[in-house]
Short mmCIF file of C-alpha atoms and ligand atoms in Angstrom, two decimals:
data_model
loop_
_atom_site.label_atom_id
_atom_site.label_comp_id
_atom_site.label_asym_id
_atom_site.label_seq_id
_atom_site.Cartn_x
_atom_site.Cartn_y
_atom_site.Cartn_z
CA MET A 1 -37.92 185.17 148.89
CA ASN A 2 -38.88 188.86 149.55
CA ARG A 3 -36.60 191.12 152.34
CA ARG A 4 -39.43 191.54 154.82
CA LEU A 5 -39.63 187.25 154.61
CA PHE A 6 -36.62 187.01 155.06
CA LEU A 7 -36.45 189.07 158.38
CA ALA A 8 -38.71 187.48 159.64
CA THR A 9 -37.08 183.84 159.73
CA ILE A 10 -34.23 185.50 160.59
CA ALA A 11 -35.47 187.14 163.78
CA ALA A 12 -38.36 183.81 164.46
CA LEU A 13 -34.44 181.47 165.22
CA PRO A 14 -32.14 183.32 167.32
CA THR A 15 -31.70 179.25 169.09
CA LEU A 16 -30.03 178.31 165.06
CA ALA A 17 -28.03 181.87 165.24
CA GLU A 18 -26.59 180.75 168.26
CA ARG A 19 -25.65 177.95 167.78
CA ALA A 20 -23.32 178.56 164.18
CA SER A 21 -20.77 180.48 166.47
CA GLY A 22 -17.92 178.52 165.50
CA ALA A 23 -14.45 178.30 164.22
CA LEU A 24 -14.64 180.64 161.37
CA PRO A 25 -15.54 183.90 161.59
CA LEU A 26 -19.33 184.16 161.89
CA PRO A 27 -20.37 186.23 158.09
CA ARG A 28 -22.51 189.56 158.17
CA PHE A 29 -24.09 189.40 154.52
CA GLN A 30 -25.61 192.82 153.92
CA GLU A 31 -27.61 190.93 151.77
CA ASN A 32 -29.40 187.04 151.02
CA PRO A 33 -26.65 185.29 150.38
CA PHE A 34 -28.78 182.43 149.93
CA ALA A 35 -30.40 184.13 146.61
CA LEU A 36 -29.99 180.80 144.18
CA GLY A 37 -31.70 178.50 146.70
CA VAL A 38 -31.47 175.56 148.04
CA ALA A 39 -31.52 172.03 146.14
CA SER A 40 -31.46 168.06 146.85
CA GLY A 41 -30.38 165.34 144.65
CA ASP A 42 -29.36 162.38 144.19
CA PRO A 43 -31.06 160.04 147.59
CA ASP A 44 -30.49 156.30 147.98
CA ASP A 45 -32.75 154.77 150.75
CA THR A 46 -30.90 155.90 154.13
CA SER A 47 -29.26 159.00 152.39
CA VAL A 48 -29.38 162.44 150.64
CA VAL A 49 -27.31 165.23 148.93
CA LEU A 50 -28.09 169.06 150.49
CA TRP A 51 -27.64 172.27 148.56
CA THR A 52 -27.18 175.55 148.33
CA LYS A 53 -24.01 177.97 147.67
CA LEU A 54 -23.41 181.56 148.97
CA ALA A 55 -23.37 184.10 146.70
CA PRO A 56 -25.61 187.73 147.44
CA ARG A 57 -24.46 189.01 144.65
CA PRO A 58 -25.40 186.04 142.08
CA LEU A 59 -23.93 188.19 138.80
CA ASP A 60 -20.66 189.60 140.76
CA PRO A 61 -17.97 187.11 139.59
CA ASP A 62 -17.19 186.24 142.78
CA GLY A 63 -20.87 186.26 143.68
CA GLY A 64 -20.76 188.93 146.00
CA MET A 65 -18.64 186.40 148.57
CA PRO A 66 -15.50 186.92 150.72
CA PRO A 67 -12.21 184.71 149.53
CA ALA A 68 -12.40 183.68 153.75
CA ALA A 69 -14.21 180.22 153.74
CA VAL A 70 -17.49 180.43 155.70
CA GLU A 71 -19.29 177.87 158.04
CA VAL A 72 -22.63 177.34 157.47
CA THR A 73 -24.70 175.23 159.53
CA TRP A 74 -27.74 173.20 158.31
CA GLU A 75 -30.93 171.50 159.63
CA LEU A 76 -32.45 168.45 158.17
CA ALA A 77 -36.47 168.10 159.78
CA GLU A 78 -38.94 165.53 160.11
CA ASP A 79 -41.60 168.24 159.48
CA GLU A 80 -41.87 171.25 157.44
CA GLY A 81 -42.05 173.46 160.59
CA PHE A 82 -38.59 172.09 161.73
CA THR A 83 -40.25 171.00 165.59
CA LYS A 84 -38.40 167.73 164.62
CA VAL A 85 -35.21 168.04 163.86
CA PHE A 86 -33.51 165.11 163.20
CA LYS A 87 -29.97 165.80 161.66
CA SER A 88 -27.97 168.91 162.17
CA GLY A 89 -24.41 170.02 161.56
CA LYS A 90 -21.90 172.22 159.81
CA ALA A 91 -20.02 172.11 156.68
CA THR A 92 -18.33 175.08 154.92
CA ALA A 93 -18.08 177.15 152.31
CA SER A 94 -14.74 177.82 150.48
CA ARG A 95 -13.79 180.24 147.60
CA LEU A 96 -12.32 177.05 145.49
CA LEU A 97 -15.51 176.04 144.96
CA GLY A 98 -17.53 178.77 144.68
CA HIS A 99 -19.18 179.07 148.28
CA SER A 100 -20.78 175.74 147.12
CA VAL A 101 -22.50 173.50 150.07
CA HIS A 102 -22.98 169.63 149.43
CA VAL A 103 -24.08 167.75 152.19
CA GLU A 104 -24.20 163.95 152.14
CA VAL A 105 -26.56 163.08 155.10
CA GLU A 106 -26.80 159.88 155.78
CA GLY A 107 -28.79 157.66 158.86
CA LEU A 108 -32.31 158.53 157.58
CA ALA A 109 -35.07 156.69 157.35
CA PRO A 110 -36.13 155.25 154.03
CA ASP A 111 -39.20 155.59 151.83
CA ARG A 112 -40.27 159.15 153.41
CA TRP A 113 -39.82 163.28 153.68
CA TYR A 114 -38.05 165.58 155.34
CA TRP A 115 -37.51 169.58 154.86
CA TYR A 116 -33.95 171.40 155.12
CA ARG A 117 -32.55 174.66 156.01
CA PHE A 118 -29.26 176.30 156.19
CA GLN A 119 -28.14 179.28 158.04
CA ALA A 120 -24.99 180.78 157.35
CA GLY A 121 -24.39 184.18 159.94
CA GLN A 122 -27.45 185.91 160.49
CA ALA A 123 -28.82 184.29 156.99
CA ILE A 124 -31.52 181.72 156.79
CA SER A 125 -32.04 179.75 153.36
CA PRO A 126 -35.68 178.79 152.60
CA VAL A 127 -37.05 175.70 152.97
CA GLY A 128 -36.52 172.92 150.84
CA ARG A 129 -38.41 169.31 150.82
CA THR A 130 -36.46 166.22 149.69
CA ARG A 131 -37.39 162.36 150.51
CA THR A 132 -35.57 158.82 150.69
CA LEU A 133 -35.99 156.28 147.93
CA PRO A 134 -37.67 153.05 149.87
CA SER A 135 -35.22 150.17 150.94
CA PRO A 136 -33.62 147.98 147.43
CA ASN A 137 -35.54 144.98 148.72
CA SER A 138 -39.04 147.28 149.31
CA SER A 139 -41.74 146.92 146.88
CA PRO A 140 -43.19 150.35 146.86
CA GLU A 141 -46.71 151.30 145.39
CA ARG A 142 -45.61 153.54 142.78
CA LEU A 143 -43.13 156.40 141.69
CA ARG A 144 -43.84 159.86 140.30
CA PHE A 145 -41.41 162.29 138.28
CA ALA A 146 -40.78 164.21 136.01
CA PHE A 147 -38.43 164.89 133.69
CA VAL A 148 -37.25 167.68 131.61
CA SER A 149 -34.05 169.34 129.60
CA CYS A 150 -32.98 172.58 127.17
CA GLN A 151 -33.70 175.62 129.27
CA HIS A 152 -32.52 178.36 126.95
CA TYR A 153 -32.57 180.60 129.31
CA GLU A 154 -32.55 183.43 126.81
CA THR A 155 -35.39 182.23 124.70
CA GLY A 156 -38.37 182.24 127.41
CA TYR A 157 -39.51 182.02 130.46
CA PHE A 158 -39.74 178.38 132.62
CA THR A 159 -43.50 178.51 133.51
CA ALA A 160 -43.35 174.63 132.74
CA TYR A 161 -41.45 174.01 136.17
CA ALA A 162 -44.53 176.25 138.16
CA ALA A 163 -46.61 173.41 137.19
CA LEU A 164 -44.00 170.60 138.11
CA ALA A 165 -43.28 172.46 141.62
CA LYS A 166 -47.52 171.85 141.76
CA ASP A 167 -47.36 167.36 140.45
CA LYS A 168 -47.39 166.08 143.85
CA LEU A 169 -43.57 164.07 142.24
CA ASP A 170 -41.12 161.68 143.90
CA LEU A 171 -38.02 162.46 141.98
CA VAL A 172 -36.89 164.91 138.57
CA PHE A 173 -34.74 163.69 136.02
CA HIS A 174 -32.91 166.77 134.24
CA LEU A 175 -31.69 165.19 131.41
CA GLY A 176 -28.48 168.09 130.04
CA ASP A 177 -28.72 171.66 128.60
CA TYR A 178 -29.10 173.21 132.17
CA ILE A 179 -27.42 176.20 130.76
CA TYR A 180 -26.13 176.96 127.26
CA GLU A 181 -22.77 178.88 127.05
CA GLY A 182 -23.94 181.24 124.64
CA ALA A 183 -22.85 184.84 124.53
CA GLY A 184 -25.88 187.29 126.03
CA ARG A 185 -28.26 187.97 122.96
CA ASP A 186 -30.00 191.68 122.24
CA GLY A 187 -33.75 191.00 121.03
CA GLN A 188 -34.47 187.99 122.92
CA VAL A 189 -37.52 187.22 126.33
CA ARG A 190 -34.13 187.25 128.66
CA LYS A 191 -30.54 187.77 128.07
CA HIS A 192 -26.98 186.42 129.49
CA ALA A 193 -25.40 188.38 131.76
CA ASN A 194 -21.72 188.20 130.18
CA PRO A 195 -20.51 186.45 126.42
CA LYS A 196 -19.37 183.42 125.44
CA LEU A 197 -18.35 180.97 128.36
CA TYR A 198 -14.45 179.55 129.00
CA THR A 199 -13.33 180.43 132.42
CA LEU A 200 -14.27 178.86 135.47
CA THR A 201 -15.67 182.64 136.69
CA ASP A 202 -17.74 182.88 133.06
CA TYR A 203 -19.60 179.33 134.23
CA ARG A 204 -20.34 180.29 137.35
CA ILE A 205 -21.57 183.33 136.87
CA ARG A 206 -24.07 181.99 133.79
CA TYR A 207 -25.27 179.10 136.33
CA ALA A 208 -26.32 181.82 138.74
CA GLN A 209 -28.43 183.46 136.86
CA TYR A 210 -30.00 180.56 135.76
CA ARG A 211 -30.21 179.48 138.94
CA SER A 212 -32.10 182.84 140.42
CA ASP A 213 -35.09 182.37 138.33
CA PRO A 214 -38.05 181.60 141.01
CA LEU A 215 -39.20 178.83 139.19
CA LEU A 216 -36.27 177.41 138.81
CA GLN A 217 -35.49 177.25 142.48
CA ALA A 218 -39.29 176.35 143.49
CA ALA A 219 -38.70 173.01 141.25
CA HIS A 220 -35.40 172.05 143.01
CA ALA A 221 -37.17 172.51 146.35
CA ARG A 222 -39.89 171.16 146.34
CA CYS A 223 -37.78 166.73 145.87
CA PRO A 224 -34.26 165.40 145.07
CA TRP A 225 -33.67 165.70 141.05
CA PHE A 226 -31.33 163.75 139.50
CA VAL A 227 -29.27 165.36 136.80
CA THR A 228 -27.41 164.42 134.22
CA TRP A 229 -25.82 166.77 131.24
CA ASP A 230 -26.09 167.37 127.77
CA ASP A 231 -24.22 169.41 125.45
CA HIS A 232 -24.38 172.54 126.09
CA GLU A 233 -23.35 172.58 129.72
CA VAL A 234 -19.71 172.97 128.08
CA GLU A 235 -20.16 173.86 124.57
CA ASN A 236 -22.71 173.02 121.54
CA ASN A 237 -22.04 169.03 119.67
CA TYR A 238 -18.68 168.48 121.71
CA ALA A 239 -17.57 164.93 121.46
CA GLY A 240 -15.51 163.96 124.18
CA ASP A 241 -11.97 165.91 124.69
CA ILE A 242 -13.24 167.50 120.99
CA SER A 243 -14.16 170.76 120.40
CA GLU A 244 -16.98 172.00 118.20
CA ARG A 245 -14.40 174.01 117.35
CA LYS A 246 -12.62 173.17 113.88
CA GLY A 247 -9.01 172.22 114.60
CA ALA A 248 -9.35 173.84 117.80
CA ASP A 249 -6.26 172.21 120.53
CA VAL A 250 -7.05 169.62 122.74
CA ALA A 251 -5.18 170.78 125.97
CA GLU A 252 -7.05 174.05 125.77
CA PHE A 253 -10.64 172.19 125.26
CA LEU A 254 -9.47 169.98 128.01
CA ILE A 255 -9.22 173.19 130.54
CA GLN A 256 -12.41 174.76 128.94
CA ARG A 257 -13.85 171.03 129.65
CA ALA A 258 -12.45 171.29 132.90
CA ASN A 259 -13.55 174.50 133.94
CA ALA A 260 -17.28 174.31 132.99
CA TYR A 261 -17.22 170.24 134.99
CA GLN A 262 -16.21 172.45 138.29
CA ALA A 263 -18.65 174.62 137.84
CA TYR A 264 -21.43 171.75 137.33
CA TYR A 265 -20.71 170.41 140.03
CA GLU A 266 -20.59 173.23 142.38
CA MET A 267 -23.99 174.12 141.25
CA MET A 268 -25.68 170.03 141.73
CA PRO A 269 -27.26 168.15 143.81
CA LEU A 270 -23.93 165.96 143.73
CA ARG A 271 -22.22 163.26 145.72
CA ARG A 272 -18.98 163.44 146.32
CA ARG A 273 -18.01 160.81 144.29
CA SER A 274 -18.92 162.98 141.44
CA ILE A 275 -16.34 165.92 142.22
CA PRO A 276 -14.20 166.47 139.48
CA ARG A 277 -10.89 165.46 139.11
CA GLY A 278 -9.55 167.58 136.40
CA PRO A 279 -11.15 167.37 133.56
CA ASP A 280 -13.68 163.93 134.45
CA MET A 281 -15.93 163.56 136.33
CA GLN A 282 -18.08 160.62 136.93
CA LEU A 283 -21.64 161.21 136.40
CA TYR A 284 -23.13 157.82 135.64
CA ARG A 285 -24.47 156.30 138.39
CA LYS A 286 -27.41 154.27 139.64
CA ALA A 287 -30.36 154.15 142.12
CA SER A 288 -33.39 151.57 142.86
CA PHE A 289 -36.82 152.64 143.56
CA GLY A 290 -37.14 149.75 145.50
CA THR A 291 -37.51 146.63 142.98
CA LEU A 292 -40.28 148.82 140.96
CA ALA A 293 -37.56 150.70 139.19
CA GLU A 294 -34.01 150.56 138.78
CA LEU A 295 -32.80 154.26 137.93
CA LEU A 296 -30.02 154.30 135.19
CA ILE A 297 -27.80 157.76 134.54
CA LEU A 298 -25.47 157.55 131.76
CA ASP A 299 -23.34 160.29 130.00
CA THR A 300 -23.62 159.94 126.71
CA ARG A 301 -20.84 163.17 126.08
CA GLN A 302 -18.02 162.59 128.16
CA TYR A 303 -16.45 159.57 126.70
CA ARG A 304 -17.81 159.35 122.97
CA SER A 305 -16.39 159.02 120.03
CA ASP A 306 -16.36 162.14 117.09
CA GLN A 307 -19.81 162.41 115.34
CA PRO A 308 -19.03 160.85 112.14
CA ASN A 309 -19.58 161.88 109.05
CA GLY A 310 -18.30 165.94 110.16
CA ASP A 311 -21.71 165.52 112.63
CA THR A 312 -23.82 166.58 109.63
CA ALA A 313 -27.11 164.54 109.04
CA SER A 314 -26.13 161.23 107.11
CA PRO A 315 -27.49 157.86 105.55
CA LEU A 316 -26.18 155.41 107.67
CA ASN A 317 -23.65 154.53 106.12
CA GLU A 318 -20.41 152.73 106.98
CA ALA A 319 -18.23 155.21 109.07
CA ALA A 320 -22.37 155.46 111.41
CA LEU A 321 -22.43 151.92 111.91
CA SER A 322 -18.48 151.12 112.55
CA PRO A 323 -17.74 149.34 115.67
CA LYS A 324 -15.25 151.94 116.55
CA GLN A 325 -18.22 154.74 117.14
CA SER A 326 -19.32 155.20 120.73
CA LEU A 327 -21.06 156.81 123.26
CA MET A 328 -21.07 155.96 125.78
CA GLY A 329 -17.41 154.78 125.91
CA ILE A 330 -16.10 151.07 126.81
CA ARG A 331 -16.51 151.11 130.70
CA GLN A 332 -19.76 152.97 130.69
CA ARG A 333 -20.79 150.76 128.75
CA GLU A 334 -19.93 147.28 130.35
CA TRP A 335 -21.37 149.32 133.19
CA LEU A 336 -24.81 149.51 131.66
CA GLN A 337 -24.81 145.92 131.03
CA SER A 338 -24.01 144.41 134.77
CA ALA A 339 -26.27 147.01 135.89
CA LEU A 340 -28.77 145.73 133.79
CA LYS A 341 -28.02 142.26 134.18
CA ALA A 342 -27.85 142.52 137.93
CA SER A 343 -30.84 145.02 138.35
CA PRO A 344 -33.84 144.30 140.63
CA GLY A 345 -36.37 146.52 139.20
CA THR A 346 -39.64 145.75 137.10
CA TRP A 347 -39.03 148.42 134.98
CA ASN A 348 -35.32 149.64 134.02
CA ILE A 349 -35.22 153.59 133.88
CA LEU A 350 -32.43 154.94 130.76
CA ALA A 351 -32.29 158.48 132.09
CA GLN A 352 -29.82 159.81 129.40
CA GLN A 353 -29.35 162.18 126.57
CA VAL A 354 -29.87 162.12 123.05
CA MET A 355 -33.13 159.70 120.80
CA MET A 356 -31.71 156.51 120.72
CA GLY A 357 -34.99 155.86 118.01
CA MET A 358 -33.38 155.71 114.42
CA VAL A 359 -35.72 158.47 112.88
CA SER A 360 -35.00 160.24 109.41
CA ARG A 361 -36.51 163.37 109.03
CA THR A 362 -35.82 163.43 105.39
CA THR A 363 -39.10 163.07 103.67
CA SER A 364 -37.42 162.67 100.08
CA GLY A 365 -34.79 160.68 98.47
CA GLU A 366 -32.13 158.79 100.64
CA LYS A 367 -33.07 158.83 104.36
CA LYS A 368 -30.75 160.91 106.62
CA TYR A 369 -30.10 160.36 110.76
CA SER A 370 -28.44 162.79 112.97
CA MET A 371 -25.10 162.19 113.52
CA ASP A 372 -24.95 163.86 117.18
CA GLN A 373 -27.97 161.31 117.97
CA TRP A 374 -27.48 157.72 118.93
CA PRO A 375 -28.15 156.95 115.06
CA GLY A 376 -23.92 158.52 114.94
CA TYR A 377 -23.18 155.75 117.29
CA ALA A 378 -26.17 152.46 115.37
CA HIS A 379 -23.45 149.16 115.77
CA GLU A 380 -23.90 150.61 119.85
CA ARG A 381 -27.35 151.57 119.91
CA MET A 382 -28.38 148.58 117.92
CA ALA A 383 -26.19 145.59 120.12
CA LEU A 384 -27.69 147.49 123.61
CA ALA A 385 -31.55 146.70 122.20
CA GLN A 386 -30.07 143.19 120.70
CA PHE A 387 -28.23 142.85 125.16
CA MET A 388 -31.64 144.01 126.43
CA GLY A 389 -33.63 141.64 123.69
CA ASP A 390 -30.87 137.94 124.60
CA ASN A 391 -31.24 139.01 128.12
CA LYS A 392 -34.59 139.82 128.42
CA ILE A 393 -34.13 142.48 130.36
CA LYS A 394 -37.10 143.97 131.94
CA ASN A 395 -39.28 146.42 131.07
CA PRO A 396 -36.76 148.70 129.24
CA VAL A 397 -37.55 152.80 129.22
CA VAL A 398 -34.98 155.37 127.57
CA LEU A 399 -36.17 158.99 128.96
CA THR A 400 -34.59 161.71 126.58
CA GLY A 401 -33.74 165.39 126.00
CA ASP A 402 -31.84 167.23 123.88
CA ILE A 403 -33.94 168.22 120.48
CA HIS A 404 -36.76 170.10 122.38
CA THR A 405 -39.72 168.15 120.20
CA ASN A 406 -42.08 165.60 122.51
CA TRP A 407 -42.16 162.07 120.55
CA VAL A 408 -43.05 158.78 121.40
CA ASN A 409 -40.89 155.93 119.71
CA ASN A 410 -41.22 152.23 119.49
CA LEU A 411 -37.41 150.66 119.57
CA ARG A 412 -36.91 147.54 117.87
CA VAL A 413 -33.14 146.22 117.41
CA ASP A 414 -32.86 148.55 113.86
CA ASP A 415 -36.34 150.81 114.16
CA ARG A 416 -35.54 150.24 110.56
CA LYS A 417 -37.54 147.36 110.55
CA PRO A 418 -40.96 147.10 111.93
CA GLU A 419 -40.95 143.02 111.19
CA LEU A 420 -38.81 142.75 114.83
CA PRO A 421 -40.47 142.36 117.72
CA ILE A 422 -40.50 145.93 120.03
CA VAL A 423 -37.30 145.71 123.00
CA ALA A 424 -38.12 148.91 124.62
CA THR A 425 -39.75 152.41 124.58
CA GLU A 426 -38.43 156.00 124.15
CA PHE A 427 -39.86 158.68 126.08
CA VAL A 428 -38.90 162.55 124.56
CA GLY A 429 -39.60 165.01 126.15
CA THR A 430 -39.88 168.75 124.92
CA SER A 431 -37.55 171.61 126.09
CA ILE A 432 -38.26 173.46 128.91
CA THR A 433 -37.77 176.85 126.57
CA SER A 434 -35.47 176.15 124.22
CA GLY A 435 -36.70 176.77 120.82
CA GLY A 436 -38.85 179.66 121.71
CA ASN A 437 -42.72 178.90 122.26
CA GLY A 438 -43.27 176.18 119.55
CA SER A 439 -46.36 174.77 118.10
CA ASP A 440 -48.24 171.49 117.88
CA ASN A 441 -48.21 170.24 114.24
CA PRO A 442 -50.45 167.11 113.64
CA ALA A 443 -49.44 167.06 109.87
CA THR A 444 -45.11 166.85 110.85
CA LEU A 445 -46.34 163.69 112.86
CA ALA A 446 -47.90 161.97 109.84
CA SER A 447 -44.87 162.62 107.62
CA LEU A 448 -42.84 161.53 110.26
CA ARG A 449 -45.09 158.42 111.54
CA ALA A 450 -44.82 156.96 107.52
CA GLY A 451 -40.98 156.99 106.91
CA ASN A 452 -40.47 155.75 110.85
CA PRO A 453 -42.70 153.01 112.14
CA CYS A 454 -41.10 153.54 115.18
CA VAL A 455 -42.13 156.63 115.83
CA GLN A 456 -45.96 156.53 117.78
CA PHE A 457 -46.14 160.64 118.93
CA TYR A 458 -44.45 163.90 117.78
CA ASN A 459 -45.25 167.67 119.02
CA GLN A 460 -42.63 170.63 119.17
CA GLN A 461 -44.25 172.78 122.28
CA ARG A 462 -42.06 173.29 125.35
CA GLY A 463 -43.01 171.46 128.37
CA TYR A 464 -42.10 168.57 130.43
CA VAL A 465 -43.32 164.91 131.42
CA ARG A 466 -44.75 163.07 133.81
CA CYS A 467 -44.36 159.76 134.51
CA THR A 468 -46.34 157.04 137.06
CA VAL A 469 -45.10 153.80 137.42
CA THR A 470 -46.79 150.51 138.82
CA LYS A 471 -45.90 147.35 138.95
CA ASP A 472 -48.23 146.59 136.10
CA THR A 473 -48.18 150.24 134.02
CA TRP A 474 -46.24 152.67 132.78
CA GLN A 475 -47.90 155.85 132.46
CA SER A 476 -45.99 159.74 130.31
CA ASP A 477 -48.59 162.47 130.59
CA TYR A 478 -46.56 164.94 128.14
CA LEU A 479 -47.18 168.98 129.32
CA VAL A 480 -47.08 171.65 127.10
CA VAL A 481 -46.81 175.16 127.61
CA ASP A 482 -49.08 177.73 125.78
CA GLN A 483 -46.12 180.16 125.49
CA ILE A 484 -43.58 181.14 127.04
CA SER A 485 -42.34 184.09 125.09
CA LYS A 486 -44.65 185.85 127.96
CA PRO A 487 -44.20 184.94 131.90
CA GLU A 488 -48.13 184.00 132.21
CA GLY A 489 -47.90 180.43 129.90
CA VAL A 490 -50.86 178.12 130.98
CA VAL A 491 -50.22 174.37 130.42
CA SER A 492 -52.05 171.18 130.02
CA GLN A 493 -51.81 168.00 128.81
CA ARG A 494 -51.22 167.13 125.21
CA ALA A 495 -50.92 163.79 125.19
CA SER A 496 -50.23 160.72 127.24
CA PHE A 497 -49.19 157.56 126.89
CA MET A 498 -49.06 154.19 129.09
CA VAL A 499 -46.87 150.67 128.78
CA GLU A 500 -48.08 147.44 130.10
CA ALA A 501 -45.49 146.00 132.37
CA GLY A 502 -43.78 142.76 130.44
CA LYS A 503 -45.54 144.23 126.54
CA ALA A 504 -42.70 146.55 125.22
CA GLY A 505 -44.35 149.36 123.40
CA ALA A 506 -46.77 152.48 124.10
CA LYS A 507 -49.97 152.84 123.01
CA PRO A 508 -52.06 156.21 123.96
CA ALA A 509 -53.45 155.54 127.68
FE1 FE2 B 601 -30.75 171.67 124.26
#
């Protein structure tokens, strides 16, 4: 928001400013304290989380905030002009949580849109738009959402978000790699403002830099998000309490993980259940979009066992197939199985991080698989597919990020055996920016398909995936950006795949 507009908004709303005076002293800001925008997330049928974080100077270690707690007023209205304010209240932005604000607004009507904003002192935030989910026993006609991942700030512009913010979406899933932890590097499109991340302040500054991006802010303000993380929110390819750095001290890494998780909580529209407890944080969760879709959001980083075979691409050997290997951890695995069994959803959406398709990218010699993805945990991967088949779980669809490429995969219990029935469909979405401009190479698709019968589509451009779901069909549109190294990239639809309810597997739409 430019300064003139910002001041005009303040002048227009004197009554709100009066209401802000409470027990805490009224702060005076020289710069806009809402420089990181607003967001909402984790809706259910009667409540939603509203988020903001006060940071008049986002890249300062304390965000430019004084140590004292600040009272923040919030309003949620039935209209964009705030003539019908439905709920309002006060929240405290305290230093211990980096002056972030998480409001769980309750008592809302199911399946409807609302608008919200915050005020601190004389300053008023931009307006965000959010919605509740339909009530669990209702049968909504349609769900439309996008899923995104991997937004390395240095490698390009967030042009994909400009297009996403124009789509008519109910929800966005962010599947991780929201930030990258590396030090600022010269010669990139943009530059990280600080060195490699270890401390809470390091992570806070990094998130503040990313969230200062106006396109990312606008996308957050458009609709509620369900977020989950992958590795780079802490460190590349970490596994549970094991750092990628060989011989790293577990205690030291857990302190780093606690710092990273706290900064993640502070920055995301998450519920109180996700408040971190030291190095632990509850992120896997579920929600129901009526009986149309069950949303199952997974965390495949926090509880996983170490990648086998030294985390280098390997055949599916004894180490990769060991039943001791787990990507989800026992508790999450049992939770997922009960959630799938109890699900009322026509579609069961697994919003998660790493590719489930057992895909080998080796073109000659023995087939090798990524040990950081589900094939490194092949026993659990195959058992999950078996479970979905045995229990006739309705229409499982897996959403994936992580690898900066678009894929469509038809999943079987063992993807090396095309004679087996298809039990689920996987849509892998490319990165927002990670990997740079990328390219479209049909020859690579042909060779990947020849070696991996599960693969239906592959593309290496940047962008996002938009999904439209009804009780009969699922459609995934692959939106790609022609370039991200300049701000004026153009977004177009590269491919579109569909799934018919009751018939696992995708075909071109
Ligand atoms: Fe990534």
